[in-house]
């Protein structure tokens, strides 16, 4: 990736991150997957539908599902966690 392309990718990611933060979404991280910038979000934006990227086991509690979507030239990713089961006392 040449320097000019790299700065364009970072500029697009910064603008998208600012827009998402203004809508109340927290940006947890940023990296490059080799093709585009990837923003890691605390939750999905309402205007984007994601697809399952991978599953991650989380002990006996089930699996986290990492979701991804393309948005304004960057990739967005967020994690969906299964609801935690609580033990119910029948006492």
CSV table of C-alpha atoms in Angstrom, one decimal:
chain,number,residue,atom,x,y,z
A,1,UNK,CA,0.0,0.0,0.0
A,2,UNK,CA,1.5,3.3,-1.0
A,3,UNK,CA,1.8,6.2,1.4
A,4,UNK,CA,-1.0,8.3,-0.3
A,5,UNK,CA,-3.5,5.4,-0.2
A,6,UNK,CA,-2.6,4.7,3.4
A,7,UNK,CA,-3.3,8.3,4.5
A,8,UNK,CA,-6.6,8.3,2.5
A,9,UNK,CA,-7.7,5.1,4.4
A,10,UNK,CA,-6.8,6.7,7.8
A,11,UNK,CA,-8.6,9.9,6.9
A,12,UNK,CA,-11.8,8.0,5.9
A,13,UNK,CA,-11.5,6.0,9.1
A,14,UNK,CA,-11.1,9.1,11.3
A,15,UNK,CA,-14.2,10.8,9.6
A,16,UNK,CA,-16.3,7.6,10.1
A,17,UNK,CA,-15.2,7.2,13.7
A,18,UNK,CA,-16.1,10.9,14.4
A,19,UNK,CA,-19.5,10.4,12.9
A,20,UNK,CA,-20.2,7.2,14.9
A,21,UNK,CA,-19.0,8.8,18.1
A,22,UNK,CA,-21.4,11.7,17.5
A,23,UNK,CA,-24.2,9.2,17.3
A,24,UNK,CA,-23.3,7.7,20.7
A,25,UNK,CA,-21.2,4.7,19.6
A,26,UNK,CA,-17.9,4.1,21.3
A,27,UNK,CA,-14.9,3.2,19.2
A,28,UNK,CA,-12.9,0.5,21.1
A,29,UNK,CA,-10.1,0.1,18.6
A,30,UNK,CA,-8.8,0.6,15.1
A,31,UNK,CA,-6.6,-1.5,12.9
A,32,UNK,CA,-6.0,-2.4,9.3
A,33,UNK,CA,-6.9,-5.8,7.8
A,34,UNK,CA,-4.6,-5.1,4.8
A,35,UNK,CA,-7.4,-3.9,2.5
A,36,UNK,CA,-9.1,-1.3,4.6
A,37,UNK,CA,-9.3,0.2,8.1
A,38,UNK,CA,-11.3,-1.7,10.7
A,39,UNK,CA,-13.2,0.1,13.5
A,40,UNK,CA,-14.1,-2.0,16.6
A,41,UNK,CA,-17.3,-0.7,18.1
A,42,UNK,CA,-19.1,-1.2,21.4
A,43,UNK,CA,-22.4,-1.9,19.6
A,44,UNK,CA,-23.7,-1.9,16.1
A,45,UNK,CA,-24.9,1.3,14.5
A,46,UNK,CA,-28.7,1.3,13.8
A,47,UNK,CA,-28.1,2.1,10.1
A,48,UNK,CA,-26.0,-0.9,9.4
A,49,UNK,CA,-26.8,-4.6,9.0
A,50,UNK,CA,-23.9,-6.9,9.8
A,51,UNK,CA,-23.0,-10.5,9.0
A,52,UNK,CA,-21.3,-13.1,11.1
A,53,UNK,CA,-17.5,-12.9,10.8
A,54,UNK,CA,-16.5,-15.5,13.4
A,55,UNK,CA,-17.6,-17.2,16.6
A,56,UNK,CA,-15.5,-17.2,19.8
A,57,UNK,CA,-16.2,-19.6,22.6
A,58,UNK,CA,-16.5,-18.0,26.1
A,59,UNK,CA,-16.2,-20.9,28.5
A,60,UNK,CA,-19.4,-22.7,29.4
A,61,UNK,CA,-21.5,-19.6,28.7
A,62,UNK,CA,-21.8,-20.1,25.0
A,63,UNK,CA,-20.2,-18.1,22.2
A,64,UNK,CA,-19.6,-14.5,21.3
A,65,UNK,CA,-20.4,-13.7,17.8
A,66,UNK,CA,-18.2,-11.1,16.1
A,67,UNK,CA,-20.2,-9.2,13.5
A,68,UNK,CA,-18.9,-7.2,10.6
A,69,UNK,CA,-20.2,-4.7,8.0
A,70,UNK,CA,-18.8,-2.4,5.4
A,71,UNK,CA,-19.6,1.3,6.0
A,72,UNK,CA,-18.3,4.3,4.1
A,73,UNK,CA,-15.2,2.4,2.9
A,74,UNK,CA,-14.2,1.1,6.3
A,75,UNK,CA,-15.1,-2.2,8.0
A,76,UNK,CA,-17.0,-2.0,11.2
A,77,UNK,CA,-16.9,-4.9,13.8
A,78,UNK,CA,-18.7,-5.5,17.0
A,79,UNK,CA,-19.4,-8.4,19.4
A,80,UNK,CA,-22.7,-9.9,20.2
A,81,UNK,CA,-22.7,-11.7,23.5
A,82,UNK,CA,-25.2,-14.3,24.6
A,83,UNK,CA,-27.4,-13.3,27.6
A,84,UNK,CA,-25.9,-14.5,30.8
A,85,UNK,CA,-28.0,-17.2,32.5
A,86,UNK,CA,-28.6,-16.6,36.2
A,87,UNK,CA,-29.2,-19.3,38.7
A,88,UNK,CA,-32.6,-19.1,40.1
A,89,UNK,CA,-33.1,-20.0,43.7
A,90,UNK,CA,-36.2,-22.0,44.5
A,91,UNK,CA,-35.9,-21.5,48.1
